[in-house]
Amino acid sequence: DMYAKCGSIDHACRVFCEMPKRDVVSWTTMIAAYSQPGYAKESLKLFQQMQEECVKPNAVTFVSVLKACARLDSLGKGKQIHAYIIKSMLESDVFVGSA
C-alpha cells in the first residue's frame, strides 16, 4: 500500500507478485492502486485474476473496480460489476452504494 500511495505502482506490483499468499486485502490494495488514472485496464484485469483465484471481493474491492470502470467509460463492465455486487449482497453497503 505504501508504494502505491507514493505513486510507485511498479514497486507495489513487484511486491504483490512476490507474495507467496495473497488475501483480499492485498488484492484490493493493488486493484485500488491500478484504479488511478492511466492504470484502469490493469485494475480490471487484476479483478478478473482475483476471481479466477477464488478470492472473494469485499466492499472496498468493488468500489475500486467501479472507479476503474468509470475511468474507462465502460458502462457494460460497470453493469456486470453491479450485478456481481447484488449477487454478493453488498448493494446495501453504504460504502458501495455511494460509489
GROMACS .gro file of N, CA, C and O in nm:
model
  396
    1ASP      N    1   0.083  -0.119   0.000
    1ASP     CA    2   0.000   0.000   0.000
    1ASP      C    3   0.087   0.126   0.000
    1ASP      O    4   0.055   0.222  -0.066
    2MET      N    5   0.198   0.122   0.073
    2MET     CA    6   0.286   0.239   0.080
    2MET      C    7   0.339   0.276  -0.058
    2MET      O    8   0.337   0.391  -0.097
    3TYR      N    9   0.385   0.177  -0.134
    3TYR     CA   10   0.439   0.205  -0.267
    3TYR      C   11   0.332   0.267  -0.356
    3TYR      O   12   0.357   0.362  -0.429
    4ALA      N   13   0.213   0.210  -0.352
    4ALA     CA   14   0.104   0.260  -0.437
    4ALA      C   15   0.067   0.403  -0.399
    4ALA      O   16   0.047   0.489  -0.486
    5LYS      N   17   0.059   0.431  -0.270
    5LYS     CA   18   0.023   0.566  -0.225
    5LYS      C   19   0.131   0.668  -0.261
    5LYS      O   20   0.102   0.785  -0.277
    6CYS      N   21   0.254   0.622  -0.272
    6CYS     CA   22   0.363   0.711  -0.309
    6CYS      C   23   0.379   0.723  -0.460
    6CYS      O   24   0.472   0.788  -0.509
    7GLY      N   25   0.291   0.658  -0.535
    7GLY     CA   26   0.296   0.667  -0.680
    7GLY      C   27   0.390   0.569  -0.746
    7GLY      O   28   0.417   0.579  -0.865
    8SER      N   29   0.441   0.475  -0.671
    8SER     CA   30   0.533   0.377  -0.726
    8SER      C   31   0.460   0.244  -0.750
    8SER      O   32   0.484   0.144  -0.682
    9ILE      N   33   0.371   0.246  -0.848
    9ILE     CA   34   0.289   0.129  -0.874
    9ILE      C   35   0.374   0.011  -0.921
    9ILE      O   36   0.344  -0.104  -0.889
   10ASP      N   37   0.483   0.038  -0.993
   10ASP     CA   38   0.571  -0.072  -1.037
   10ASP      C   39   0.629  -0.147  -0.917
   10ASP      O   40   0.634  -0.271  -0.917
   11HIS      N   41   0.672  -0.074  -0.815
   11HIS     CA   42   0.725  -0.138  -0.695
   11HIS      C   43   0.615  -0.215  -0.622
   11HIS      O   44   0.638  -0.327  -0.574
   12ALA      N   45   0.497  -0.155  -0.613
   12ALA     CA   46   0.385  -0.221  -0.548
   12ALA      C   47   0.351  -0.351  -0.620
   12ALA      O   48   0.327  -0.455  -0.556
   13CYS      N   49   0.352  -0.347  -0.751
   13CYS     CA   50   0.324  -0.467  -0.831
   13CYS      C   51   0.429  -0.575  -0.808
   13CYS      O   52   0.396  -0.693  -0.793
   14ARG      N   53   0.553  -0.535  -0.800
   14ARG     CA   54   0.662  -0.630  -0.776
   14ARG      C   55   0.643  -0.700  -0.641
   14ARG      O   56   0.656  -0.822  -0.631
   15VAL      N   57   0.612  -0.621  -0.538
   15VAL     CA   58   0.590  -0.678  -0.405
   15VAL      C   59   0.470  -0.773  -0.408
   15VAL      O   60   0.475  -0.885  -0.356
   16PHE      N   61   0.362  -0.731  -0.474
   16PHE     CA   62   0.241  -0.812  -0.484
   16PHE      C   63   0.271  -0.945  -0.554
   16PHE      O   64   0.230  -1.051  -0.509
   17CYS      N   65   0.342  -0.938  -0.665
   17CYS     CA   66   0.373  -1.059  -0.743
   17CYS      C   67   0.462  -1.156  -0.667
   17CYS      O   68   0.456  -1.277  -0.691
   18GLU      N   69   0.543  -1.105  -0.577
   18GLU     CA   70   0.634  -1.190  -0.500
   18GLU      C   71   0.571  -1.247  -0.373
   18GLU      O   72   0.632  -1.329  -0.306
   19MET      N   73   0.450  -1.205  -0.343
   19MET     CA   74   0.383  -1.254  -0.222
   19MET      C   75   0.349  -1.403  -0.237
   19MET      O   76   0.288  -1.441  -0.338
   20PRO      N   77   0.386  -1.485  -0.140
   20PRO     CA   78   0.355  -1.627  -0.151
   20PRO      C   79   0.205  -1.655  -0.138
   20PRO      O   80   0.151  -1.746  -0.198
   21LYS      N   81   0.137  -1.575  -0.058
   21LYS     CA   82  -0.007  -1.591  -0.039
   21LYS      C   83  -0.072  -1.453  -0.040
   21LYS      O   84  -0.026  -1.363   0.029
   22ARG      N   85  -0.177  -1.440  -0.120
   22ARG     CA   86  -0.247  -1.311  -0.132
   22ARG      C   87  -0.388  -1.326  -0.076
   22ARG      O   88  -0.459  -1.418  -0.114
   23ASP      N   89  -0.426  -1.232   0.010
   23ASP     CA   90  -0.561  -1.232   0.063
   23ASP      C   91  -0.640  -1.117   0.000
   23ASP      O   92  -0.589  -1.045  -0.086
   24VAL      N   93  -0.762  -1.100   0.044
   24VAL     CA   94  -0.848  -0.996  -0.015
   24VAL      C   95  -0.788  -0.857   0.004
   24VAL      O   96  -0.802  -0.770  -0.082
   25VAL      N   97  -0.717  -0.836   0.113
   25VAL     CA   98  -0.657  -0.705   0.139
   25VAL      C   99  -0.546  -0.675   0.039
   25VAL      O  100  -0.541  -0.565  -0.019
   26SER      N  101  -0.460  -0.771   0.014
   26SER     CA  102  -0.351  -0.748  -0.082
   26SER      C  103  -0.406  -0.729  -0.224
   26SER      O  104  -0.361  -0.642  -0.298
   27TRP      N  105  -0.504  -0.811  -0.262
   27TRP     CA  106  -0.566  -0.796  -0.394
   27TRP      C  107  -0.631  -0.658  -0.407
   27TRP      O  108  -0.612  -0.588  -0.507
   28THR      N  109  -0.708  -0.620  -0.306
   28THR     CA  110  -0.780  -0.493  -0.311
   28THR      C  111  -0.684  -0.375  -0.314
   28THR      O  112  -0.709  -0.276  -0.383
   29THR      N  113  -0.575  -0.384  -0.242
   29THR     CA  114  -0.475  -0.277  -0.242
   29THR      C  115  -0.422  -0.254  -0.383
   29THR      O  116  -0.412  -0.140  -0.430
   30MET      N  117  -0.390  -0.361  -0.453
   30MET     CA  118  -0.338  -0.346  -0.590
   30MET      C  119  -0.446  -0.301  -0.686
   30MET      O  120  -0.422  -0.217  -0.774
   31ILE      N  121  -0.567  -0.352  -0.671
   31ILE     CA  122  -0.678  -0.310  -0.759
   31ILE      C  123  -0.704  -0.161  -0.739
   31ILE      O  124  -0.725  -0.087  -0.836
   32ALA      N  125  -0.701  -0.116  -0.615
   32ALA     CA  126  -0.722   0.027  -0.586
   32ALA      C  127  -0.609   0.111  -0.645
   32ALA      O  128  -0.633   0.219  -0.700
   33ALA      N  129  -0.487   0.062  -0.633
   33ALA     CA  130  -0.373   0.136  -0.690
   33ALA      C  131  -0.389   0.149  -0.841
   33ALA      O  132  -0.366   0.256  -0.898
   34TYR      N  133  -0.430   0.041  -0.905
   34TYR     CA  134  -0.447   0.042  -1.050
   34TYR      C  135  -0.571   0.119  -1.095
   34TYR      O  136  -0.583   0.151  -1.213
   35SER      N  137  -0.661   0.148  -1.006
   35SER     CA  138  -0.782   0.222  -1.046
   35SER      C  139  -0.753   0.371  -1.067
   35SER      O  140  -0.841   0.446  -1.108
   36GLN      N  141  -0.631   0.412  -1.043
   36GLN     CA  142  -0.590   0.550  -1.063
   36GLN      C  143  -0.577   0.580  -1.213
   36GLN      O  144  -0.567   0.488  -1.294
   37PRO      N  145  -0.575   0.707  -1.250
   37PRO     CA  146  -0.565   0.742  -1.393
   37PRO      C  147  -0.446   0.676  -1.461
   37PRO      O  148  -0.336   0.672  -1.407
   38GLY      N  149  -0.474   0.619  -1.579
   38GLY     CA  150  -0.368   0.558  -1.657
   38GLY      C  151  -0.350   0.408  -1.634
   38GLY      O  152  -0.277   0.342  -1.707
   39TYR      N  153  -0.414   0.353  -1.533
   39TYR     CA  154  -0.397   0.212  -1.500
   39TYR      C  155  -0.528   0.136  -1.487
   39TYR      O  156  -0.530   0.022  -1.441
   40ALA      N  157  -0.639   0.196  -1.525
   40ALA     CA  158  -0.771   0.137  -1.501
   40ALA      C  159  -0.787   0.000  -1.566
   40ALA      O  160  -0.848  -0.090  -1.507
   41LYS      N  161  -0.733  -0.019  -1.685
   41LYS     CA  162  -0.744  -0.151  -1.751
   41LYS      C  163  -0.675  -0.258  -1.668
   41LYS      O  164  -0.725  -0.370  -1.655
   42GLU      N  165  -0.561  -0.224  -1.610
   42GLU     CA  166  -0.488  -0.320  -1.525
   42GLU      C  167  -0.571  -0.356  -1.402
   42GLU      O  168  -0.568  -0.469  -1.355
   43SER      N  169  -0.644  -0.256  -1.350
   43SER     CA  170  -0.729  -0.281  -1.234
   43SER      C  171  -0.835  -0.387  -1.266
   43SER      O  172  -0.856  -0.480  -1.188
   44LEU      N  173  -0.897  -0.374  -1.382
   44LEU     CA  174  -1.000  -0.471  -1.421
   44LEU      C  175  -0.940  -0.608  -1.449
   44LEU      O  176  -0.999  -0.711  -1.415
   45LYS      N  177  -0.821  -0.611  -1.508
   45LYS     CA  178  -0.754  -0.739  -1.533
   45LYS      C  179  -0.721  -0.809  -1.401
   45LYS      O  180  -0.737  -0.929  -1.387
   46LEU      N  181  -0.674  -0.730  -1.305
   46LEU     CA  182  -0.639  -0.787  -1.175
   46LEU      C  183  -0.764  -0.838  -1.102
   46LEU      O  184  -0.761  -0.942  -1.036
   47PHE      N  185  -0.875  -0.766  -1.117
   47PHE     CA  186  -1.001  -0.810  -1.057
   47PHE      C  187  -1.042  -0.945  -1.116
   47PHE      O  188  -1.085  -1.035  -1.044
   48GLN      N  189  -1.028  -0.959  -1.246
   48GLN     CA  190  -1.059  -1.086  -1.312
   48GLN      C  191  -0.969  -1.198  -1.259
   48GLN      O  192  -1.016  -1.308  -1.229
   49GLN      N  193  -0.842  -1.168  -1.243
   49GLN     CA  194  -0.748  -1.267  -1.190
   49GLN      C  195  -0.785  -1.305  -1.047
   49GLN      O  196  -0.777  -1.422  -1.009
   50MET      N  197  -0.826  -1.208  -0.970
   50MET     CA  198  -0.868  -1.232  -0.832
   50MET      C  199  -0.985  -1.331  -0.829
   50MET      O  200  -0.986  -1.425  -0.749
   51GLN      N  201  -1.080  -1.311  -0.919
   51GLN     CA  202  -1.194  -1.402  -0.927
   51GLN      C  203  -1.150  -1.542  -0.968
   51GLN      O  204  -1.199  -1.641  -0.914
   52GLU      N  205  -1.059  -1.550  -1.063
   52GLU     CA  206  -1.009  -1.680  -1.110
   52GLU      C  207  -0.938  -1.756  -0.998
   52GLU      O  208  -0.937  -1.879  -0.999
   53GLU      N  209  -0.880  -1.682  -0.904
   53GLU     CA  210  -0.810  -1.746  -0.791
   53GLU      C  211  -0.903  -1.766  -0.671
   53GLU      O  212  -0.857  -1.798  -0.562
   54CYS      N  213  -1.034  -1.745  -0.694
   54CYS     CA  214  -1.138  -1.770  -0.594
   54CYS      C  215  -1.122  -1.688  -0.465
   54CYS      O  216  -1.153  -1.736  -0.355
   55VAL      N  217  -1.075  -1.565  -0.479
   55VAL     CA  218  -1.067  -1.474  -0.366
   55VAL      C  219  -1.192  -1.387  -0.371
   55VAL      O  220  -1.220  -1.323  -0.473
   56LYS      N  221  -1.269  -1.388  -0.264
   56LYS     CA  222  -1.396  -1.316  -0.260
   56LYS      C  223  -1.372  -1.167  -0.236
   56LYS      O  224  -1.311  -1.127  -0.137
   57PRO      N  225  -1.419  -1.082  -0.329
   57PRO     CA  226  -1.400  -0.938  -0.312
   57PRO      C  227  -1.485  -0.882  -0.198
   57PRO      O  228  -1.589  -0.939  -0.163
   58ASN      N  229  -1.439  -0.772  -0.141
   58ASN     CA  230  -1.516  -0.704  -0.036
   58ASN      C  231  -1.567  -0.570  -0.091
   58ASN      O  232  -1.549  -0.538  -0.208
   59ALA      N  233  -1.628  -0.492  -0.005
   59ALA     CA  234  -1.686  -0.365  -0.047
   59ALA      C  235  -1.582  -0.271  -0.107
   59ALA      O  236  -1.606  -0.205  -0.208
   60VAL      N  237  -1.465  -0.266  -0.046
   60VAL     CA  238  -1.359  -0.177  -0.095
   60VAL      C  239  -1.312  -0.222  -0.234
   60VAL      O  240  -1.285  -0.139  -0.322
   61THR      N  241  -1.306  -0.352  -0.255
   61THR     CA  242  -1.269  -0.404  -0.386
   61THR      C  243  -1.367  -0.354  -0.491
   61THR      O  244  -1.326  -0.304  -0.597
   62PHE      N  245  -1.495  -0.368  -0.463
   62PHE     CA  246  -1.597  -0.327  -0.559
   62PHE      C  247  -1.592  -0.178  -0.588
   62PHE      O  248  -1.607  -0.136  -0.703
   63VAL      N  249  -1.571  -0.097  -0.487
   63VAL     CA  250  -1.562   0.048  -0.508
   63VAL      C  251  -1.444   0.080  -0.601
   63VAL      O  252  -1.457   0.160  -0.693
   64SER      N  253  -1.332   0.014  -0.581
   64SER     CA  254  -1.214   0.038  -0.665
   64SER      C  255  -1.238  -0.006  -0.809
   64SER      O  256  -1.198   0.063  -0.903
   65VAL      N  257  -1.305  -0.119  -0.825
   65VAL     CA  258  -1.333  -0.169  -0.960
   65VAL      C  259  -1.433  -0.077  -1.031
   65VAL      O  260  -1.418  -0.048  -1.150
   66LEU      N  261  -1.534  -0.030  -0.960
   66LEU     CA  262  -1.629   0.063  -1.020
   66LEU      C  263  -1.561   0.194  -1.061
   66LEU      O  264  -1.592   0.251  -1.166
   67LYS      N  265  -1.466   0.237  -0.981
   67LYS     CA  266  -1.388   0.356  -1.014
   67LYS      C  267  -1.311   0.335  -1.145
   67LYS      O  268  -1.307   0.424  -1.231
   68ALA      N  269  -1.254   0.216  -1.161
   68ALA     CA  270  -1.181   0.184  -1.284
   68ALA      C  271  -1.277   0.182  -1.403
   68ALA      O  272  -1.244   0.235  -1.511
   69CYS      N  273  -1.395   0.126  -1.385
   69CYS     CA  274  -1.495   0.125  -1.493
   69CYS      C  275  -1.532   0.267  -1.535
   69CYS      O  276  -1.545   0.296  -1.654
   70ALA      N  277  -1.549   0.354  -1.437
   70ALA     CA  278  -1.584   0.493  -1.467
   70ALA      C  279  -1.471   0.562  -1.543
   70ALA      O  280  -1.497   0.636  -1.639
   71ARG      N  281  -1.347   0.537  -1.506
   71ARG     CA  282  -1.233   0.598  -1.575
   71ARG      C  283  -1.225   0.553  -1.721
   71ARG      O  284  -1.178   0.625  -1.806
   72LEU      N  285  -1.272   0.431  -1.747
   72LEU     CA  286  -1.267   0.376  -1.883
   72LEU      C  287  -1.397   0.401  -1.961
   72LEU      O  288  -1.408   0.357  -2.074
   73ASP      N  289  -1.493   0.467  -1.897
   73ASP     CA  290  -1.624   0.487  -1.959
   73ASP      C  291  -1.684   0.354  -2.002
   73ASP      O  292  -1.742   0.341  -2.110
   74SER      N  293  -1.667   0.253  -1.919
   74SER     CA  294  -1.711   0.118  -1.950
   74SER      C  295  -1.842   0.086  -1.879
   74SER      O  296  -1.844   0.020  -1.774
   75LEU      N  297  -1.952   0.133  -1.938
   75LEU     CA  298  -2.084   0.112  -1.879
   75LEU      C  299  -2.118  -0.037  -1.871
   75LEU      O  300  -2.169  -0.084  -1.770
   76GLY      N  301  -2.085  -0.111  -1.977
   76GLY     CA  302  -2.115  -0.254  -1.978
   76GLY      C  303  -2.046  -0.329  -1.865
   76GLY      O  304  -2.108  -0.410  -1.795
   77LYS      N  305  -1.918  -0.301  -1.847
   77LYS     CA  306  -1.843  -0.367  -1.739
   77LYS      C  307  -1.897  -0.321  -1.604
   77LYS      O  308  -1.906  -0.401  -1.510
   78GLY      N  309  -1.931  -0.195  -1.594
   78GLY     CA  310  -1.989  -0.143  -1.470
   78GLY      C  311  -2.118  -0.214  -1.433
   78GLY      O  312  -2.143  -0.245  -1.316
   79LYS      N  313  -2.200  -0.243  -1.534
   79LYS     CA  314  -2.325  -0.317  -1.510
   79LYS      C  315  -2.296  -0.459  -1.464
   79LYS      O  316  -2.367  -0.513  -1.379
   80GLN      N  317  -2.194  -0.521  -1.521
   80GLN     CA  318  -2.155  -0.656  -1.479
   80GLN      C  319  -2.111  -0.655  -1.332
   80GLN      O  320  -2.149  -0.744  -1.255
   81ILE      N  321  -2.032  -0.555  -1.297
   81ILE     CA  322  -1.984  -0.544  -1.159
   81ILE      C  323  -2.103  -0.519  -1.066
   81ILE      O  324  -2.112  -0.577  -0.957
   82HIS      N  325  -2.197  -0.435  -1.109
   82HIS     CA  326  -2.316  -0.407  -1.029
   82HIS      C  327  -2.395  -0.536  -1.004
   82HIS      O  328  -2.441  -0.561  -0.891
   83ALA      N  329  -2.410  -0.618  -1.106
   83ALA     CA  330  -2.479  -0.746  -1.089
   83ALA      C  331  -2.406  -0.834  -0.989
   83ALA      O  332  -2.469  -0.902  -0.906
   84TYR      N  333  -2.274  -0.832  -0.995
   84TYR     CA  334  -2.193  -0.911  -0.901
   84TYR      C  335  -2.211  -0.857  -0.758
   84TYR      O  336  -2.217  -0.935  -0.662
   85ILE      N  337  -2.220  -0.727  -0.743
   85ILE     CA  338  -2.243  -0.666  -0.612
   85ILE      C  339  -2.376  -0.714  -0.555
   85ILE      O  340  -2.385  -0.751  -0.437
   86ILE      N  341  -2.480  -0.715  -0.638
   86ILE     CA  342  -2.612  -0.762  -0.594
   86ILE      C  343  -2.603  -0.909  -0.553
   86ILE      O  344  -2.654  -0.948  -0.449
   87LYS      N  345  -2.538  -0.990  -0.635
   87LYS     CA  346  -2.521  -1.132  -0.607
   87LYS      C  347  -2.446  -1.153  -0.475
   87LYS      O  348  -2.475  -1.246  -0.400
   88SER      N  349  -2.352  -1.064  -0.447
   88SER     CA  350  -2.272  -1.074  -0.324
   88SER      C  351  -2.343  -1.014  -0.204
   88SER      O  352  -2.289  -1.011  -0.094
   89MET      N  353  -2.462  -0.961  -0.226
   89MET     CA  354  -2.544  -0.898  -0.122
   89MET      C  355  -2.474  -0.780  -0.055
   89MET      O  356  -2.483  -0.761   0.066
   90LEU      N  357  -2.403  -0.702  -0.134
   90LEU     CA  358  -2.335  -0.583  -0.081
   90LEU      C  359  -2.399  -0.454  -0.132
   90LEU      O  360  -2.347  -0.346  -0.108
   91GLU      N  361  -2.512  -0.465  -0.202
   91GLU     CA  362  -2.573  -0.345  -0.258
   91GLU      C  363  -2.621  -0.247  -0.153
   91GLU      O  364  -2.630  -0.127  -0.177
   92SER      N  365  -2.651  -0.295  -0.032
   92SER     CA  366  -2.696  -0.204   0.073
   92SER      C  367  -2.580  -0.149   0.156
   92SER      O  368  -2.601  -0.066   0.245
   93ASP      N  369  -2.458  -0.191   0.126
   93ASP     CA  370  -2.340  -0.138   0.195
   93ASP      C  371  -2.325   0.009   0.161
   93ASP      O  372  -2.326   0.048   0.044
   94VAL      N  373  -2.315   0.093   0.263
   94VAL     CA  374  -2.307   0.238   0.243
   94VAL      C  375  -2.188   0.276   0.156
   94VAL      O  376  -2.199   0.361   0.068
   95PHE      N  377  -2.075   0.213   0.177
   95PHE     CA  378  -1.954   0.243   0.102
   95PHE      C  379  -1.972   0.210  -0.046
   95PHE      O  380  -1.941   0.290  -0.133
   96VAL      N  381  -2.030   0.094  -0.075
   96VAL     CA  382  -2.054   0.053  -0.214
   96VAL      C  383  -2.164   0.139  -0.275
   96VAL      O  384  -2.153   0.182  -0.391
   97GLY      N  385  -2.268   0.165  -0.200
   97GLY     CA  386  -2.381   0.243  -0.251
   97GLY      C  387  -2.345   0.383  -0.292
   97GLY      O  388  -2.410   0.443  -0.378
   98SER      N  389  -2.241   0.437  -0.233
   98SER     CA  390  -2.202   0.574  -0.265
   98SER      C  391  -2.097   0.581  -0.376
   98SER      O  392  -2.055   0.688  -0.417
   99ALA      N  393  -2.058   0.465  -0.428
   99ALA     CA  394  -1.952   0.461  -0.530
   99ALA      C  395  -2.002   0.507  -0.665
   99ALA      O  396  -2.097   0.476  -0.719
   0.00000   0.00000   0.00000
